[in-house]
Amino acid sequence: MAQPRYQRRKEDRPDEIAAAAMEAFAEHGYAGTKVADVAKRAGVSKGLMYLYFKTKEELFKAVIRSVVIPRVAALEALMESSGLSSEAWLCGPFTEFAKSLPGSHIAVIVRLMIAEGPKHPDLVAFYWDNVVSRGLRAMSNLIERGIESGEFQRSRLTEQPHLIIMPVVFSVIFRLIFADKSLDTDQLIDTQTDLLIRGLKDPADA
Amino acid sequence: MAQPRYQRRKEDRPDEIAAAAMEAFAEHGYAGTKVADVAKRAGVSKGLMYLYFKTKEELFKAVIRSVVIPRVAALEALMESSGLSSEAWLCGPFTEFAKSLPGSHIAVIVRLMIAEGPKHPDLVAFYWDNVVSRGLRAMSNLIERGIESGEFQRSRLTEQPHLIIMPVVFSVIFRLIFADKSLDTDQLIDTQTDLLIRGLKDPADA
Amino acid sequence: MAQPRYQRRKEDRPDEIAAAAMEAFAEHGYAGTKVADVAKRAGVSKGLMYLYFKTKEELFKAVIRSVVIPRVAALEALMESSGLSSEAWLCGPFTEFAKSLPGSHIAVIVRLMIAEGPKHPDLVAFYWDNVVSRGLRAMSNLIERGIESGEFQRSRLTEQPHLIIMPVVFSVIFRLIFADKSLDTDQLIDTQTDLLIRGLKDPADA
Amino acid sequence: MAQPRYQRRKEDRPDEIAAAAMEAFAEHGYAGTKVADVAKRAGVSKGLMYLYFKTKEELFKAVIRSVVIPRVAALEALMESSGLSSEAWLCGPFTEFAKSLPGSHIAVIVRLMIAEGPKHPDLVAFYWDNVVSRGLRAMSNLIERGIESGEFQRSRLTEQPHLIIMPVVFSVIFRLIFADKSLDTDQLIDTQTDLLIRGLKDPADA
DNA sequence: AATGAATGAGTATTCATTCAT
DNA sequence: CATGAATGAATACTCATTCAT
């Protein structure tokens, strides 16, 4: 008789739920998100949700991880695409990657991290270990390579990989809060990269 | 000896309550803060709170304003302290001011702005009008003065006052999330300022 | 210097407060009335109110009494205005009095009695003793006089003074609930009185 | 033996809750009734109540409607039982119906209507449309039929169907307030009906 | 006497979580 | 496995009453 409509397989459920939860958390924050709403978005009963995620908090953490991990992988993959000089890599692949972030889901993650971080230290630790620390190390390595190849000069700048990431973070935040106040984030990233490269090449403190 | 459990101090109450609320919101965010907890911190009954602040939301807004306004006034006052060249002002008074922010209450405000902004658009508007927009304009004016006096050259940089503020915002956020992971925010601000001044003086793109 | 504005004397205070309370109770019922509101209407501080009326409930009772007592006195006085036959009295002074009630404060009292009676049995007792019971007795006496004078015949009707009061109560209630749905209460009272008088004169059941 | 403290009975709950609410509202009025109390009476958790009734007010309205509607249906059904002359119908089925009201739940409804009407205009409108207006129309129709059949004469009385309903309303109110002071409501209804019929048959104004 | 700031018990409502079906 | 009815702890807000001034 009634053909069962496309029967989703169990294996997909957790991801579907996590995706729905991502949306919900993005819109309403952690406290503002209702478990029932997530379930409805995912087209699943509350009871079933609790089969996969034992608490709302666990769901939250799972969501964060599921968004973050692929991004990290992407960056990692990007690092391999070498053959380029440090400068070329910074101006090319890296800049492109950086520019893609402010509009992506990662922005939401940043918001959640800021808003809920204090209450979820393990999440912060996870984020640090898998994203920030790794990203900063990547930048450091890049600079180091540049020094070794003679492109860059060792200097104060050399110790501060944060300067490369800064405009991305700033753009993400700015857009998050002032969605309507236009800011040309791409240009910001370009300009900062230029300034940095100039400084790296020629420290210039007499 | 026993403190009278009943004291009339109409004048002081609102500020005391706001201060207690600031702490509480800082620790737990908006939704996570219990009105009862604020009252207890302020050493006051819940009822009294509602005498001065009609709702939790109003209390929240009042708190934000009370922290933000003095800071803005401080910056404004600083701008007057002229006689200095643009460069000198950037390296001196401004840098000092900037360095004071990551450790101040303003950091908490930023967190709240990010976390709760979407639900309090009027607060975001207030913040934009009174803080961000004004701050950006101040930076623009400063640069313009530098150009007029011949210190700086007009260039792409000249249009992006955000670059000056960026390290402050970054530092605030960074500390907010990764309080334990040390970041020398002072140095970051110094370096960025140096990079910028160099760029402003000599645009350097052939 | 500043002449003290018309200084109200202490003696008037309780009445002024009661009057203000009457208004408030009429508008919002017992539970819906805020003590603070009554105080404001009376132009008096809450503290002072509590000097005269120890609780909200006591205030309520005082109000009821203060409205009811004068009405009762009025009816009583009316009864004296004799010289008239029973029929003449019913059609004249009584009808007039009855017609005045649906628009008077007594209507509000009825509402309060119905709404709050169950929670204030002593008030109900007071109302019964001073208003209803007395009113019914007055009607009974009137009929009895009519019988003695030969105007009326003893019958079933003779035992039911309620029939005389009925249209008044009905009108009060009707107006209370359906203020907008017009009902000619005067005519209702007239017609009922006519029917009754006819019945009293000529019982007419074979 | 121990009743499971957790039982799924989706079908029955709303009615059970409404019944419990009816009792509670009857005893304490709207404001005086605690949602928690209703839940306890219904043997249900507060949360479940809110699953079926979104607010206390909605519960209130639902209760009113649930009591009123069946009564109206009963009256309507009664009107069909024709074959009887108008007089016979008034003295028979109608009188019987009327006598049943003062002891029924409808009495409580009247109380609530009077007490809470001002704050729930839509409820008053509902009550007017479904009960009062319809009831009055039924009485008018009945009289009209009597005129057409020659039983009754057109007169002032003919325009005032309220006179038929009056003793019912009066009885309800009287019992509501003075539960203990005996009033033979049946007799009151009988007498008034007799008076009316006499008047309808023979207007008698010379 | 007079004020109104201060108290705190009381109440409607929400929502993460459980569990009978 | 799946469901969603059922639970109850948690929380913002109100208001009669008190009492320092």
Short mmCIF file of N, CA, C and O in Angstrom, two decimals, chain A residues 27-29 31-32 110-111 113-115 118-119 124 127-129 132 136 156-157 160 162-163 165-167 169-170 173-174 176-178 181 183-184 187-188 190-192 194-196 198-199 202-204, chain B residues 27-29 31-32 110-111 113-115 118-119 124 127-129 132 136 156-157 160 162-163 165-167 169-170 173-174 176-178 181 183-184 187-188 190-192 194-196 198-199 202-204:
data_model
loop_
_atom_site.label_atom_id
_atom_site.label_comp_id
_atom_site.label_asym_id
_atom_site.label_seq_id
_atom_site.Cartn_x
_atom_site.Cartn_y
_atom_site.Cartn_z
N GLU A 27 20.85 31.22 14.76
CA GLU A 27 19.81 32.24 14.83
C GLU A 27 19.56 32.74 16.24
O GLU A 27 19.34 33.93 16.46
N HIS A 28 19.57 31.81 17.18
CA HIS A 28 19.10 32.20 18.52
C HIS A 28 20.11 32.06 19.63
O HIS A 28 19.78 32.35 20.78
N GLY A 29 21.30 31.62 19.32
CA GLY A 29 22.24 31.40 20.40
C GLY A 29 21.92 30.11 21.14
O GLY A 29 20.93 29.45 20.84
N ALA A 31 21.23 29.47 24.58
CA ALA A 31 20.09 29.51 25.49
C ALA A 31 18.79 29.73 24.73
O ALA A 31 17.75 29.19 25.09
N GLY A 32 18.86 30.52 23.67
CA GLY A 32 17.65 30.86 22.94
C GLY A 32 17.14 29.76 22.03
O GLY A 32 16.05 29.88 21.48
N VAL A 110 32.20 31.58 15.62
CA VAL A 110 32.90 32.60 16.43
C VAL A 110 31.93 33.23 17.40
O VAL A 110 32.23 33.40 18.58
N ARG A 111 30.77 33.56 16.90
CA ARG A 111 29.80 34.15 17.82
C ARG A 111 29.52 33.22 18.99
O ARG A 111 29.53 33.63 20.15
N MET A 113 31.28 30.88 20.15
CA MET A 113 32.48 30.74 20.96
C MET A 113 32.59 31.89 21.95
O MET A 113 32.93 31.70 23.12
N ILE A 114 32.32 33.05 21.48
CA ILE A 114 32.41 34.23 22.33
C ILE A 114 31.30 34.23 23.36
O ILE A 114 31.51 34.49 24.54
N ALA A 115 30.11 33.90 22.88
CA ALA A 115 28.96 33.99 23.77
C ALA A 115 28.96 32.87 24.80
O ALA A 115 28.70 33.10 25.97
N PRO A 118 32.68 30.82 27.87
CA PRO A 118 32.93 30.76 29.31
C PRO A 118 32.24 29.59 29.98
O PRO A 118 32.71 29.08 30.98
N LYS A 119 31.10 29.18 29.41
CA LYS A 119 30.38 28.10 30.06
C LYS A 119 30.78 26.72 29.52
O LYS A 119 30.32 25.70 30.00
N VAL A 124 36.13 25.42 24.25
CA VAL A 124 37.14 26.43 23.96
C VAL A 124 38.49 25.73 23.75
O VAL A 124 39.23 26.05 22.81
N TYR A 127 38.53 24.15 20.45
CA TYR A 127 38.64 25.17 19.41
C TYR A 127 40.07 25.68 19.32
O TYR A 127 40.62 25.88 18.24
N TRP A 128 40.65 25.88 20.46
CA TRP A 128 42.03 26.34 20.49
C TRP A 128 42.95 25.32 19.82
O TRP A 128 43.71 25.65 18.91
N ASP A 129 42.83 24.10 20.26
CA ASP A 129 43.73 23.06 19.78
C ASP A 129 43.56 22.82 18.29
O ASP A 129 44.54 22.64 17.56
N VAL A 132 42.64 27.52 16.31
CA VAL A 132 43.45 28.70 16.48
C VAL A 132 44.94 28.35 16.55
O VAL A 132 45.76 28.86 15.78
N LEU A 136 47.62 29.41 13.83
CA LEU A 136 48.75 30.28 14.15
C LEU A 136 50.06 29.58 13.81
O LEU A 136 51.00 30.19 13.27
N ARG A 156 60.61 41.76 14.69
CA ARG A 156 59.52 41.68 15.66
C ARG A 156 58.28 41.07 15.01
O ARG A 156 57.57 40.28 15.59
N LEU A 157 58.01 41.45 13.80
CA LEU A 157 56.84 40.98 13.06
C LEU A 157 56.78 39.46 12.98
O LEU A 157 55.72 38.84 13.08
N GLN A 160 54.78 37.48 15.34
CA GLN A 160 53.37 37.77 15.56
C GLN A 160 52.47 37.33 14.40
O GLN A 160 51.94 38.16 13.66
N HIS A 162 49.69 36.50 14.56
CA HIS A 162 48.32 37.01 14.77
C HIS A 162 47.98 38.11 13.77
O HIS A 162 46.83 38.27 13.37
N LEU A 163 49.03 38.85 13.38
CA LEU A 163 48.76 40.00 12.50
C LEU A 163 48.16 39.56 11.17
O LEU A 163 47.45 40.33 10.51
N ILE A 165 46.11 36.97 10.78
CA ILE A 165 44.73 36.50 11.02
C ILE A 165 43.79 37.63 11.40
O ILE A 165 42.59 37.59 11.12
N MET A 166 44.38 38.62 12.01
CA MET A 166 43.61 39.72 12.57
C MET A 166 42.49 40.25 11.69
O MET A 166 41.34 40.37 12.17
N PRO A 167 42.75 40.60 10.46
CA PRO A 167 41.66 41.19 9.68
C PRO A 167 40.49 40.24 9.45
O PRO A 167 39.36 40.68 9.33
N VAL A 169 39.43 37.93 11.63
CA VAL A 169 38.64 37.95 12.86
C VAL A 169 37.85 39.25 12.96
O VAL A 169 36.64 39.25 13.24
N PHE A 170 38.54 40.34 12.69
CA PHE A 170 37.87 41.64 12.77
C PHE A 170 36.67 41.69 11.83
O PHE A 170 35.58 42.13 12.20
N ILE A 173 33.70 39.57 13.12
CA ILE A 173 33.02 40.23 14.22
C ILE A 173 32.20 41.41 13.74
O ILE A 173 31.04 41.58 14.10
N PHE A 174 32.84 42.23 12.92
CA PHE A 174 32.18 43.43 12.46
C PHE A 174 30.88 43.09 11.74
O PHE A 174 29.83 43.68 12.00
N LEU A 176 29.18 40.42 12.02
CA LEU A 176 28.28 39.76 12.96
C LEU A 176 27.40 40.78 13.66
O LEU A 176 26.19 40.62 13.79
N ILE A 177 28.08 41.83 14.14
CA ILE A 177 27.32 42.82 14.90
C ILE A 177 26.61 43.80 14.00
O ILE A 177 25.44 44.07 14.16
N PHE A 178 27.34 44.33 13.05
CA PHE A 178 26.78 45.39 12.22
C PHE A 178 26.55 44.90 10.80
O PHE A 178 27.12 45.42 9.84
N LYS A 181 25.91 47.75 8.40
CA LYS A 181 26.92 48.78 8.11
C LYS A 181 27.99 48.17 7.22
O LYS A 181 28.80 47.36 7.67
N LEU A 183 31.07 47.06 5.26
CA LEU A 183 32.52 47.11 5.42
C LEU A 183 33.09 46.22 4.33
O LEU A 183 32.68 45.07 4.19
N ASP A 184 34.01 46.77 3.58
CA ASP A 184 34.60 45.97 2.51
C ASP A 184 35.68 45.08 3.11
O ASP A 184 36.85 45.45 3.19
N GLN A 187 38.78 44.11 0.94
CA GLN A 187 39.81 45.13 0.83
C GLN A 187 40.65 45.21 2.11
O GLN A 187 41.88 45.36 2.07
N LEU A 188 39.95 45.07 3.22
CA LEU A 188 40.66 45.12 4.49
C LEU A 188 41.72 44.02 4.56
O LEU A 188 42.86 44.26 4.97
N ASP A 190 43.12 42.49 2.03
CA ASP A 190 44.19 42.80 1.07
C ASP A 190 45.19 43.81 1.63
O ASP A 190 46.39 43.61 1.60
N THR A 191 44.65 44.88 2.14
CA THR A 191 45.52 45.96 2.61
C THR A 191 46.44 45.47 3.73
O THR A 191 47.64 45.73 3.74
N GLN A 192 45.81 44.78 4.68
CA GLN A 192 46.61 44.29 5.80
C GLN A 192 47.71 43.33 5.31
O GLN A 192 48.86 43.41 5.78
N ASP A 194 49.20 43.32 2.44
CA ASP A 194 50.23 44.13 1.80
C ASP A 194 51.15 44.76 2.83
O ASP A 194 52.38 44.72 2.72
N LEU A 195 50.53 45.38 3.84
CA LEU A 195 51.32 46.04 4.88
C LEU A 195 52.28 45.05 5.51
O LEU A 195 53.46 45.33 5.73
N LEU A 196 51.74 43.87 5.79
CA LEU A 196 52.53 42.85 6.46
C LEU A 196 53.71 42.39 5.61
O LEU A 196 54.85 42.28 6.08
N ARG A 198 55.18 43.88 3.26
CA ARG A 198 56.18 44.95 3.21
C ARG A 198 57.05 44.93 4.46
O ARG A 198 58.29 44.98 4.39
N GLY A 199 56.37 44.80 5.59
CA GLY A 199 57.11 44.77 6.85
C GLY A 199 58.00 43.55 6.98
O GLY A 199 59.11 43.62 7.53
N ASP A 202 61.03 44.02 4.72
CA ASP A 202 61.97 45.09 5.11
C ASP A 202 61.58 45.66 6.47
O ASP A 202 60.77 46.58 6.56
N PRO A 203 62.14 45.11 7.53
CA PRO A 203 61.78 45.49 8.90
C PRO A 203 61.82 46.99 9.14
O PRO A 203 61.01 47.52 9.88
N ALA A 204 62.79 47.64 8.57
CA ALA A 204 62.76 49.10 8.53
C ALA A 204 62.80 49.84 9.84
O ALA A 204 62.27 50.92 9.96
N GLU B 27 29.63 37.62 33.57
CA GLU B 27 29.92 36.22 33.84
C GLU B 27 29.03 35.25 33.07
O GLU B 27 29.48 34.20 32.61
N HIS B 28 27.76 35.59 32.99
CA HIS B 28 26.82 34.60 32.47
C HIS B 28 26.09 34.97 31.20
O HIS B 28 25.28 34.18 30.72
N GLY B 29 26.35 36.16 30.68
CA GLY B 29 25.58 36.58 29.52
C GLY B 29 24.19 37.02 29.93
O GLY B 29 23.83 36.95 31.11
N ALA B 31 20.93 35.91 28.94
CA ALA B 31 19.97 34.87 29.30
C ALA B 31 20.41 34.12 30.55
O ALA B 31 19.58 33.73 31.38
N GLY B 32 21.69 33.95 30.70
CA GLY B 32 22.20 33.17 31.82
C GLY B 32 22.17 33.89 33.15
O GLY B 32 22.41 33.29 34.19
N VAL B 110 31.78 44.17 24.60
CA VAL B 110 31.94 43.59 23.27
C VAL B 110 31.34 42.19 23.24
O VAL B 110 30.60 41.83 22.33
N ARG B 111 31.65 41.43 24.26
CA ARG B 111 31.06 40.09 24.30
C ARG B 111 29.55 40.16 24.25
O ARG B 111 28.89 39.45 23.48
N MET B 113 27.67 42.46 23.22
CA MET B 113 27.23 42.98 21.93
C MET B 113 27.16 41.87 20.88
O MET B 113 26.22 41.79 20.09
N ILE B 114 28.15 41.05 20.90
CA ILE B 114 28.20 39.96 19.94
C ILE B 114 27.14 38.91 20.25
O ILE B 114 26.43 38.43 19.38
N ALA B 115 27.06 38.59 21.52
CA ALA B 115 26.16 37.51 21.90
C ALA B 115 24.70 37.93 21.81
O ALA B 115 23.86 37.17 21.32
N PRO B 118 21.90 40.47 18.19
CA PRO B 118 20.79 40.14 17.30
C PRO B 118 19.43 40.32 17.95
O PRO B 118 18.46 40.61 17.29
N LYS B 119 19.39 40.13 19.27
CA LYS B 119 18.09 40.25 19.93
C LYS B 119 17.83 41.67 20.44
O LYS B 119 16.75 41.96 20.94
N VAL B 124 22.41 47.70 19.57
CA VAL B 124 23.44 47.70 18.55
C VAL B 124 23.51 49.07 17.89
O VAL B 124 24.59 49.63 17.68
N TYR B 127 25.17 51.43 20.15
CA TYR B 127 26.61 51.15 20.21
C TYR B 127 27.31 51.67 18.95
O TYR B 127 28.39 52.26 19.03
N TRP B 128 26.66 51.46 17.86
CA TRP B 128 27.23 51.95 16.60
C TRP B 128 27.34 53.48 16.63
O TRP B 128 28.41 54.05 16.39
N ASP B 129 26.25 54.10 16.97
CA ASP B 129 26.22 55.57 16.94
C ASP B 129 27.20 56.19 17.92
O ASP B 129 27.86 57.17 17.62
N VAL B 132 31.30 53.01 17.86
CA VAL B 132 32.04 52.60 16.68
C VAL B 132 32.12 53.72 15.65
O VAL B 132 33.20 54.12 15.24
N LEU B 136 35.49 55.56 14.59
CA LEU B 136 36.02 55.52 13.23
C LEU B 136 36.19 56.93 12.68
O LEU B 136 37.19 57.24 12.00
N ARG B 156 45.22 54.16 -0.44
CA ARG B 156 44.17 53.23 -0.08
C ARG B 156 44.01 53.17 1.44
O ARG B 156 42.92 53.09 1.98
N LEU B 157 45.13 53.19 2.12
CA LEU B 157 45.16 53.11 3.58
C LEU B 157 44.30 54.18 4.24
O LEU B 157 43.62 53.94 5.24
N GLN B 160 40.81 53.53 5.28
CA GLN B 160 40.47 52.40 6.13
C GLN B 160 40.88 52.60 7.59
O GLN B 160 41.81 51.96 8.09
N HIS B 162 39.59 51.49 9.95
CA HIS B 162 39.42 50.24 10.69
C HIS B 162 40.75 49.62 11.06
O HIS B 162 40.88 48.95 12.09
N LEU B 163 41.75 49.84 10.20
CA LEU B 163 43.05 49.20 10.44
C LEU B 163 43.67 49.62 11.76
O LEU B 163 44.47 48.90 12.35
N ILE B 165 41.96 50.40 14.50
CA ILE B 165 41.19 49.85 15.61
C ILE B 165 41.34 48.33 15.70
O ILE B 165 41.23 47.74 16.77
N MET B 166 41.58 47.74 14.56
CA MET B 166 41.62 46.30 14.45
C MET B 166 42.35 45.57 15.57
O MET B 166 41.80 44.64 16.16
N PRO B 167 43.57 45.94 15.86
CA PRO B 167 44.28 45.16 16.88
C PRO B 167 43.61 45.23 18.24
O PRO B 167 43.70 44.27 19.03
N VAL B 169 40.30 45.44 18.81
CA VAL B 169 39.18 44.50 18.77
C VAL B 169 39.70 43.06 18.85
O VAL B 169 39.21 42.24 19.62
N PHE B 170 40.71 42.80 18.04
CA PHE B 170 41.27 41.44 18.04
C PHE B 170 41.74 41.04 19.44
O PHE B 170 41.45 39.94 19.91
N ILE B 173 38.80 40.32 21.83
CA ILE B 173 38.18 39.03 21.53
C ILE B 173 39.08 37.88 21.97
O ILE B 173 38.64 36.94 22.63
N PHE B 174 40.30 38.01 21.61
CA PHE B 174 41.24 36.93 21.91
C PHE B 174 41.30 36.65 23.40
O PHE B 174 41.21 35.50 23.85
N LEU B 176 39.12 37.44 25.54
CA LEU B 176 37.80 37.04 26.00
C LEU B 176 37.65 35.52 25.92
O LEU B 176 37.18 34.87 26.84
N ILE B 177 38.05 35.01 24.78
CA ILE B 177 37.88 33.57 24.59
C ILE B 177 38.99 32.78 25.25
O ILE B 177 38.75 31.83 25.97
N PHE B 178 40.21 33.20 24.97
CA PHE B 178 41.37 32.41 25.44
C PHE B 178 42.11 33.15 26.52
O PHE B 178 43.29 33.48 26.38
N LYS B 181 45.48 31.65 27.23
CA LYS B 181 46.55 31.61 26.23
C LYS B 181 47.14 33.01 26.09
O LYS B 181 46.51 33.90 25.54
N LEU B 183 48.67 36.33 25.14
CA LEU B 183 48.91 37.10 23.92
C LEU B 183 49.36 38.47 24.39
O LEU B 183 48.70 39.11 25.20
N ASP B 184 50.48 38.90 23.86
CA ASP B 184 50.97 40.22 24.27
C ASP B 184 50.24 41.28 23.47
O ASP B 184 50.68 41.68 22.39
N GLN B 187 52.07 44.58 22.59
CA GLN B 187 53.00 44.50 21.47
C GLN B 187 52.26 44.48 20.14
O GLN B 187 52.66 45.12 19.17
N LEU B 188 51.15 43.76 20.15
CA LEU B 188 50.36 43.67 18.92
C LEU B 188 49.92 45.06 18.47
O LEU B 188 50.01 45.43 17.29
N ASP B 190 51.28 47.93 19.28
CA ASP B 190 52.46 48.69 18.87
C ASP B 190 52.86 48.36 17.45
O ASP B 190 53.07 49.24 16.61
N THR B 191 52.98 47.08 17.19
CA THR B 191 53.45 46.66 15.87
C THR B 191 52.52 47.14 14.77
O THR B 191 52.94 47.67 13.74
N GLN B 192 51.23 46.91 14.99
CA GLN B 192 50.27 47.32 13.98
C GLN B 192 50.35 48.84 13.75
O GLN B 192 50.31 49.30 12.61
N ASP B 194 52.87 50.76 14.12
CA ASP B 194 54.09 51.04 13.35
C ASP B 194 53.90 50.75 11.87
O ASP B 194 54.25 51.56 11.01
N LEU B 195 53.35 49.57 11.61
CA LEU B 195 53.11 49.19 10.22
C LEU B 195 52.28 50.24 9.52
O LEU B 195 52.55 50.65 8.38
N LEU B 196 51.28 50.65 10.21
CA LEU B 196 50.35 51.61 9.64
C LEU B 196 51.01 52.94 9.35
O LEU B 196 50.85 53.52 8.26
N ARG B 198 54.03 53.63 8.90
CA ARG B 198 54.94 53.48 7.77
C ARG B 198 54.17 53.55 6.45
O ARG B 198 54.55 54.27 5.52
N GLY B 199 53.05 52.82 6.42
CA GLY B 199 52.25 52.83 5.21
C GLY B 199 51.65 54.19 4.91
O GLY B 199 51.53 54.59 3.75
N ASP B 202 54.39 56.52 3.60
CA ASP B 202 54.95 56.15 2.29
C ASP B 202 54.15 55.01 1.67
O ASP B 202 54.44 53.84 1.89
N PRO B 203 53.14 55.33 0.91
CA PRO B 203 52.24 54.34 0.34
C PRO B 203 52.97 53.21 -0.37
O PRO B 203 52.56 52.06 -0.31
N ALA B 204 54.04 53.55 -1.11
CA ALA B 204 54.95 52.52 -1.58
C ALA B 204 54.43 51.50 -2.56
O ALA B 204 54.97 50.41 -2.65
#
